[in-house]
XYZ file of C-alpha atoms in Angstrom:
535
model
C -1.154 30.387 27.266
C 2.507 29.873 28.220
C 4.678 30.585 25.096
C 6.670 27.568 26.099
C 3.891 25.399 25.021
C 5.081 25.824 21.403
C 8.814 25.305 22.327
C 8.936 21.641 21.295
C 9.857 20.943 17.802
C 7.271 19.292 15.553
C 8.272 15.572 14.796
C 7.223 14.473 11.397
C 6.238 10.914 10.604
C 9.217 9.634 8.499
C 6.800 7.359 6.492
C 4.791 10.376 5.221
C 6.373 12.354 2.541
C 5.391 15.494 0.412
C 5.992 15.492 -3.440
C 9.200 17.452 -2.875
C 10.530 15.000 -0.314
C 9.555 11.958 -2.381
C 11.267 13.292 -5.515
C 14.413 13.854 -3.415
C 14.358 10.489 -1.720
C 17.277 9.148 -3.628
C 16.872 5.316 -4.480
C 13.235 5.282 -3.548
C 12.418 8.148 -5.957
C 11.534 5.582 -8.646
C 9.186 3.671 -6.406
C 7.422 6.953 -5.311
C 6.917 7.873 -9.137
C 5.506 4.273 -9.780
C 3.160 4.809 -7.010
C 2.060 8.349 -8.414
C 1.492 6.736 -11.917
C -0.528 3.992 -10.204
C -2.704 6.618 -8.570
C -3.318 8.652 -11.633
C -4.056 5.617 -13.686
C -6.577 4.434 -11.153
C -8.175 7.883 -11.035
C -8.500 7.915 -14.840
C -9.857 4.372 -14.874
C -12.611 5.359 -12.551
C -13.560 8.415 -14.636
C -12.933 10.759 -11.862
C -12.480 13.765 -14.048
C -12.535 15.262 -17.552
C -10.069 17.799 -18.860
C -11.567 21.029 -19.843
C -10.446 24.624 -20.692
C -9.913 26.665 -17.439
C -12.329 29.249 -18.917
C -15.251 26.737 -18.393
C -14.779 26.812 -14.425
C -17.545 28.802 -12.849
C -15.817 28.725 -9.357
C -12.364 28.574 -8.031
C -9.967 26.089 -9.544
C -8.823 24.260 -6.470
C -5.162 23.312 -6.127
C -4.295 19.664 -5.027
C -1.395 17.965 -3.077
C 0.385 14.691 -3.265
C 0.705 12.612 -0.172
C 3.156 9.777 -0.067
C 3.281 6.952 2.417
C 5.127 3.837 3.239
C 2.280 1.427 4.361
C 3.452 -1.120 7.007
C 1.873 -4.023 8.644
C 1.146 -3.898 12.339
C 4.572 -5.253 13.300
C 6.343 -2.604 11.276
C 7.151 -4.492 8.108
C 7.093 -2.549 4.893
C 4.147 -3.651 2.625
C 4.021 -1.058 -0.272
C 4.593 2.461 -1.468
C 1.335 4.334 -1.738
C 0.729 7.610 -3.378
C -2.588 9.729 -2.996
C -3.629 12.856 -4.897
C -5.936 14.963 -2.762
C -7.773 18.197 -3.273
C -7.268 21.163 -1.052
C -10.637 20.934 0.480
C -9.730 23.465 3.187
C -10.025 26.091 0.274
C -13.541 25.261 -0.655
C -16.335 27.804 0.412
C -19.168 25.628 1.067
C -21.298 24.979 4.024
C -22.069 21.270 3.756
C -23.224 18.280 5.913
C -19.976 16.375 5.929
C -20.345 13.887 8.991
C -19.300 10.264 8.006
C -19.407 7.758 10.862
C -16.776 5.210 11.416
C -17.180 1.917 13.373
C -16.614 2.133 17.068
C -13.761 -0.209 18.288
C -16.194 -1.838 20.881
C -18.338 -2.813 17.858
C -15.187 -4.305 16.064
C -14.414 -6.388 19.209
C -17.935 -7.443 19.535
C -17.943 -8.442 15.849
C -14.738 -10.531 16.553
C -16.045 -12.176 19.745
C -19.342 -13.236 18.019
C -17.398 -14.587 15.075
C -15.323 -16.815 17.316
C -18.339 -17.938 19.212
C -20.178 -18.940 16.066
C -17.160 -20.444 14.480
C -17.684 -18.095 11.317
C -14.943 -17.229 8.869
C -13.540 -13.781 8.866
C -11.896 -11.730 6.140
C -10.746 -8.283 5.472
C -11.548 -6.173 2.397
C -9.609 -3.028 1.180
C -11.685 -0.906 -1.206
C -9.140 0.613 -3.672
C -9.627 4.354 -4.662
C -12.825 4.314 -2.295
C -13.749 8.089 -2.466
C -13.642 8.125 -6.273
C -16.451 5.534 -6.505
C -18.985 7.979 -5.472
C -20.558 10.287 -7.841
C -19.995 14.012 -7.328
C -23.209 15.969 -6.905
C -21.724 19.439 -7.349
C -19.377 21.040 -9.867
C -15.636 21.210 -8.752
C -12.677 22.164 -10.675
C -9.164 21.244 -9.869
C -5.605 21.930 -11.158
C -3.644 19.318 -13.107
C -1.721 17.127 -10.596
C 1.917 18.218 -9.981
C 4.428 16.046 -11.945
C 1.826 15.412 -14.793
C 1.121 17.284 -18.029
C -2.184 18.304 -19.701
C -3.201 16.168 -22.796
C -4.915 19.187 -24.292
C -2.174 21.870 -24.056
C -2.034 24.883 -21.612
C -4.867 26.670 -20.012
C -6.711 23.526 -19.026
C -7.976 22.123 -15.717
C -9.870 19.186 -14.430
C -13.608 19.131 -13.880
C -14.292 16.481 -11.304
C -17.067 13.816 -12.036
C -16.500 11.613 -9.011
C -15.579 12.563 -5.444
C -11.957 12.825 -4.581
C -9.908 12.608 -1.546
C -9.631 15.985 0.235
C -12.998 17.351 -0.603
C -14.866 18.351 2.454
C -17.853 16.050 1.746
C -15.959 13.246 0.299
C -16.029 10.995 3.325
C -19.866 11.338 3.651
C -20.519 10.645 -0.063
C -18.476 7.368 0.206
C -20.145 6.381 3.368
C -23.576 6.938 1.885
C -22.619 5.235 -1.347
C -21.192 2.124 0.235
C -23.923 1.693 2.879
C -26.613 2.093 0.045
C -25.097 -0.620 -1.855
C -25.109 -3.089 1.150
C -28.709 -2.242 1.801
C -29.293 -3.252 -1.787
C -27.666 -6.609 -1.037
C -29.979 -7.242 1.836
C -28.039 -5.769 4.807
C -29.430 -3.568 7.512
C -27.414 -0.923 9.373
C -27.493 -1.384 13.115
C -29.578 1.070 15.096
C -26.798 1.496 17.508
C -23.730 1.611 15.112
C -24.490 2.518 11.507
C -21.195 0.987 10.403
C -22.276 -2.425 11.502
C -24.213 -4.108 8.806
C -26.262 -7.133 9.470
C -27.843 -10.001 7.480
C -29.073 -13.394 8.546
C -25.821 -15.152 7.446
C -23.317 -12.367 7.682
C -21.960 -9.360 9.606
C -19.937 -6.502 8.217
C -17.915 -3.603 9.993
C -16.940 -0.516 8.041
C -14.135 1.863 8.784
C -13.855 4.355 5.874
C -12.337 2.141 3.045
C -11.709 -0.920 5.252
C -14.194 -3.595 5.890
C -14.295 -6.804 7.935
C -16.590 -9.565 6.820
C -17.870 -12.586 9.033
C -19.874 -15.380 7.444
C -20.491 -19.044 8.111
C -18.386 -20.089 4.984
C -15.806 -18.729 2.697
C -18.006 -19.349 -0.186
C -20.527 -16.817 1.217
C -17.755 -14.180 1.571
C -16.628 -14.956 -2.181
C -20.220 -14.450 -3.413
C -20.500 -11.079 -1.659
C -17.218 -9.905 -3.073
C -18.289 -11.020 -6.610
C -21.425 -9.017 -6.142
C -19.604 -5.956 -5.042
C -17.314 -6.208 -7.984
C -20.264 -6.577 -10.373
C -21.456 -3.284 -9.093
C -18.181 -1.727 -10.082
C -16.302 -1.618 -6.733
C -12.454 -1.906 -6.938
C -11.494 -3.926 -3.942
C -8.876 -6.359 -2.622
C -9.809 -9.409 -0.581
C -7.216 -9.872 2.032
C -6.387 -13.069 3.958
C -8.090 -13.707 7.211
C -8.949 -10.930 9.681
C -5.481 -10.822 10.790
C -4.859 -7.068 10.229
C -7.378 -4.370 10.700
C -6.409 -0.586 10.969
C -2.929 -1.308 12.096
C -3.938 -4.027 14.644
C -2.574 -7.391 14.343
C -4.842 -10.375 15.202
C -2.844 -13.440 15.857
C -4.824 -16.608 16.020
C -3.295 -19.044 18.646
C -3.567 -22.788 18.615
C -5.539 -22.841 21.851
C -8.355 -20.782 20.093
C -7.384 -17.471 21.623
C -6.648 -14.436 19.709
C -3.779 -12.018 20.527
C -4.367 -8.375 19.549
C -1.202 -6.254 19.396
C 0.203 -3.116 17.867
C 3.942 -3.585 17.953
C 4.548 -1.467 14.765
C 2.900 1.614 16.419
C 4.977 1.113 19.560
C 8.119 1.066 17.535
C 7.041 4.321 15.876
C 6.486 5.965 19.209
C 9.736 4.821 20.489
C 11.559 6.030 17.493
C 9.710 9.477 17.384
C 10.706 10.051 21.008
C 14.317 9.046 20.385
C 14.247 6.373 22.999
C 15.566 3.284 21.261
C 18.324 2.984 23.735
C 16.270 3.763 26.883
C 15.926 1.472 29.862
C 12.530 -0.416 30.219
C 9.983 0.070 33.040
C 7.834 -2.514 34.676
C 5.040 0.159 35.353
C 3.672 2.910 33.073
C 3.473 5.425 35.880
C 4.945 6.479 39.192
C 3.203 5.926 42.411
C 1.799 9.307 42.617
C -0.952 10.933 40.483
C 0.140 13.637 37.768
C -0.594 17.161 38.481
C -0.462 20.260 36.526
C 2.918 21.396 38.108
C 2.206 25.060 37.392
C 5.518 26.162 38.853
C 7.548 23.357 37.345
C 10.012 24.100 34.282
C 8.709 23.926 30.697
C 9.213 20.991 28.611
C 12.724 20.720 27.254
C 12.451 17.546 25.006
C 12.947 17.795 21.243
C 9.924 15.700 20.356
C 6.433 17.006 19.902
C 4.297 16.397 23.132
C 0.866 16.300 21.284
C 2.005 14.007 18.417
C 3.457 11.387 20.888
C 0.457 11.500 23.302
C -1.886 11.299 20.253
C -0.298 7.848 19.320
C -0.314 6.797 22.798
C -4.046 7.493 23.061
C -4.708 5.393 19.885
C -2.814 2.630 21.475
C -4.471 2.771 24.846
C -8.053 2.894 23.301
C -7.483 -0.105 21.113
C -5.255 -2.822 22.578
C -3.462 -1.480 25.652
C -5.908 -1.179 28.730
C -2.785 -1.209 30.928
C -1.708 2.396 29.845
C -5.200 3.914 29.684
C -4.811 5.487 33.146
C -1.354 6.879 32.444
C -2.165 8.077 29.032
C -5.275 9.867 30.435
C -3.193 11.715 32.935
C -0.680 12.968 30.231
C -3.354 13.923 27.800
C -4.521 16.631 30.256
C -1.425 18.771 29.636
C -1.102 18.779 25.889
C -1.672 22.514 25.649
C 1.102 23.299 28.131
C 3.385 20.473 28.942
C 5.928 20.794 31.689
C 9.122 18.669 31.922
C 7.372 16.672 34.649
C 4.708 15.722 32.090
C 7.291 14.861 29.425
C 8.902 12.679 32.020
C 5.660 10.972 32.627
C 5.270 10.298 28.810
C 8.729 8.798 28.824
C 7.832 6.508 31.545
C 4.936 5.102 29.485
C 7.270 4.662 26.589
C 9.763 2.722 28.661
C 6.975 0.475 29.872
C 5.888 -0.175 26.281
C 9.393 -0.942 25.279
C 9.371 -3.668 27.775
C 5.964 -5.061 26.708
C 6.361 -4.325 22.863
C 4.818 -7.534 21.763
C 2.066 -7.717 24.180
C -1.558 -6.390 23.830
C -4.673 -8.179 24.537
C -5.575 -11.869 24.637
C -9.031 -12.859 23.765
C -10.497 -16.020 25.155
C -14.171 -16.258 24.906
C -16.162 -18.233 27.641
C -18.909 -19.091 25.097
C -21.671 -17.188 27.068
C -23.109 -13.844 25.887
C -22.439 -12.174 29.145
C -21.743 -8.445 29.268
C -19.735 -7.754 32.577
C -19.044 -4.194 33.715
C -16.255 -3.575 36.365
C -16.407 0.000 37.478
C -14.349 1.839 40.073
C -13.554 5.412 41.289
C -10.721 7.171 43.102
C -12.040 9.781 45.356
C -10.281 13.110 45.282
C -7.135 11.523 43.858
C -5.557 14.884 42.896
C -5.610 16.189 46.507
C -2.217 17.952 47.164
C -1.222 17.000 43.484
C -2.816 20.112 42.306
C -2.879 23.641 43.922
C -5.380 23.553 46.751
C -7.232 26.550 45.285
C -8.070 24.870 42.092
C -11.170 22.687 41.690
C -9.213 19.937 40.009
C -7.363 19.297 43.405
C -10.452 17.460 44.611
C -11.860 15.852 41.412
C -12.237 12.177 41.377
C -11.519 9.592 38.600
C -13.850 7.120 36.943
C -12.381 3.743 35.549
C -14.540 1.220 33.941
C -14.151 -1.875 31.575
C -16.882 -3.994 29.956
C -16.190 -7.560 28.864
C -18.323 -9.718 26.430
C -17.710 -13.425 27.073
C -14.790 -12.359 29.287
C -13.242 -10.448 26.339
C -12.632 -6.626 26.782
C -15.047 -4.617 24.626
C -14.689 -1.028 25.909
C -12.870 0.786 28.746
C -12.358 4.269 29.980
C -10.246 6.242 32.533
C -11.129 9.743 33.005
C -11.738 12.566 35.580
C -15.281 13.200 36.658
C -16.841 16.213 35.424
C -18.246 17.343 38.840
C -16.780 17.396 42.293
C -18.003 14.460 44.421
C -18.523 15.256 48.027
C -17.948 11.721 49.375
C -16.532 8.327 48.294
C -20.116 7.146 47.811
C -20.872 9.975 45.456
C -17.655 9.286 43.554
C -18.292 5.483 43.105
C -21.995 6.137 42.309
C -20.979 8.666 39.549
C -18.727 6.143 38.071
C -21.429 3.423 38.061
C -24.041 5.729 36.568
C -21.580 6.828 33.791
C -20.450 3.483 32.895
C -23.978 2.071 32.584
C -24.501 4.711 29.811
C -22.256 2.453 27.845
C -23.188 -0.975 29.113
C -27.077 -0.699 28.406
C -26.516 0.369 24.670
C -24.067 -2.526 24.221
C -26.620 -5.013 25.536
C -29.210 -3.684 23.136
C -26.566 -3.835 20.254
C -25.960 -7.503 21.280
C -29.618 -8.338 21.318
C -29.968 -6.734 17.880
C -27.010 -8.713 16.582
C -28.401 -12.027 17.794
C -32.014 -11.240 16.630
C -30.671 -10.557 12.992
C -28.242 -13.702 12.736
C -29.195 -17.272 12.341
C -27.750 -18.580 15.641
C -28.489 -21.330 18.144
C -31.180 -20.575 20.627
C -28.720 -21.242 23.499
C -27.108 -17.929 22.732
C -30.284 -16.048 23.154
C -30.826 -17.485 26.601
C -27.272 -16.695 27.803
C -27.585 -12.837 27.206
C -27.285 -11.016 30.488
C -25.751 -7.695 31.734
C -23.918 -7.347 35.062
C -22.344 -4.528 36.792
C -19.784 -5.288 39.687
C -19.352 -2.586 42.352
C -17.016 -2.985 45.283
C -18.430 -0.018 47.228
C -21.133 -1.075 49.609
C -22.946 2.301 49.869
C -23.048 2.811 46.094
C -24.276 -0.785 45.753
C -27.088 -0.339 48.184
C -28.243 2.822 46.624
C -28.209 1.326 43.057
C -30.139 -1.890 44.026
C -32.500 -0.523 46.615
C -33.451 2.882 44.925
C -33.791 4.584 48.256
C -33.269 8.275 48.726
C -31.886 9.822 51.736
C -30.981 13.213 52.962
C -27.366 12.545 52.152
C -28.036 11.072 48.626
C -31.135 12.784 47.282
C -29.209 15.417 45.494
C -27.687 12.669 43.233
C -31.108 12.347 41.773
C -30.883 14.894 38.791
C -27.725 13.563 37.371
C -26.988 9.895 38.466
C -30.386 8.133 39.240
C -31.552 7.851 35.612
C -30.875 4.121 35.329
C -33.382 2.969 37.995
C -35.886 2.803 35.317
C -33.804 0.169 33.523
C -33.093 -1.914 36.395
C -34.675 -4.869 34.880
C -32.014 -4.811 32.103
C -28.962 -5.519 34.266
C -27.893 -6.902 37.618
C -25.803 -4.928 40.088
C -23.575 -7.333 42.189
C -21.061 -6.874 44.928
C -17.390 -7.767 44.222
C -14.317 -7.779 46.375
C -11.758 -4.988 46.006
C -9.005 -7.504 45.109
C -11.183 -8.816 42.206
C -12.023 -5.303 40.808
C -10.581 -5.361 37.337
C -11.072 -1.618 36.840
C -8.607 -0.802 39.657
C -5.652 -0.031 37.500
C -7.803 2.461 35.433
C -8.327 4.802 38.371
C -4.931 5.119 40.279
C -1.263 4.200 40.228
C -0.716 0.616 41.679
C 2.225 -1.281 43.077
C 3.956 -3.674 40.606
C 2.208 -6.775 42.204
C -1.294 -5.346 42.135
C -0.922 -3.744 38.577
C 0.410 -7.079 37.072
C -2.279 -8.983 38.678
C -4.979 -6.557 37.481
C -3.402 -6.760 33.851
C -3.269 -10.533 33.877
C -7.040 -10.818 34.809
C -8.031 -8.324 32.139
C -5.620 -8.789 29.343
C -4.523 -12.328 29.817
C -0.698 -11.840 30.377
């Protein structure tokens, strides 16, 4: 690895502070101390621990750490000062099953589209001190939190009774606890996404300690909230489903919903020091981005991986238009060159111009899953050194809509080298169908659970639009030839599911996935963006 990969200075999030930084934060020190007191009072209220002599500990007494954070709305407005006391779980010596699922964003968007189509009410719920609401199944001892004193004198520590943030298995314990509670209340976890819970009259999506609820009436939501509180859950019922995980949902007068993340864009611009930069109309240049092995190392002061990570979160949630550009720069996080940093800055300049934009959802009213899939054959030819396999790799791009609302999209290099345009396009189609078919089954599962009009059931259909005639012919006629029979092992798997979707032709000018595979001119890019994102 080139030592220059570590040359860029790490940029710290200014809204996240340690104990030392918070206590030295001048006029805001009082607010941080109030937040810390609130956190300790909440932990004591929930019976998180008991104070015991240190001599009782039969394993290592684990230290803890304070994390302070300014909580902001998606548009960047300060909401509150938050303190969290966490265990140093990295010091635990346990081999445990720690996997805890979180809801997929495609499921969240399906949840939102279905709520609109059904005319149901939506609300957000924030579970306070979520992890400490699950009982601990093993003994753990921790130190007295910094800034606070023992009530029993010296040589004491805390024995945990409940789970606590930072423990290696805390997320799993909470996930199991909250899902078990919803099952008791009559919900069934989806077979395709365990964080989507279904009942005849309600849907719930779970992302750690945040939940979205959709029901026919507000009264039904209030009843569920009261049932959860009666079971001992500390939760806050937010307004409408207007904010979820940093994404703003703006309901327009015409019935559409605008999803945006302007607060995150502002944070990216500030972290890169580009407040005064000139805006771009495109996120990329007209050439694909290569590894540039002989180029100068990155000389920017900001941290490449940190900025790219924020761009990736933005690209996968609301900004389809930067997905291709972000996929390109992600390839070089381990050893960025100055050319790659320049590409990142091009994306940021484009975001500066389009700060308040995102994705506009306007459901058609029909439960149609439409897949648009495209490929760029050997798009890195002459952009990578000719002796490297990457120089002839193709790129897959696809986007899936439900009722003409984007659900999921992807832009990535294909894992194997395609020997022809047909193979590249067919590989992209086969890869995208691995996402389309499970989404159709999830949609059918949701409709079967909910009390919905019969017209919805009859409108369910899945379609894949392909603009390459050879790939389309092979997908629909299932005919092997000497030139295509070697596709069989990897890519013909979907033939057995041909009755579950339609594969249809589409003109290249109408291919919505075009800007996920290659750089486009301004006119073509903006046309593609309008037909996909609505602006």
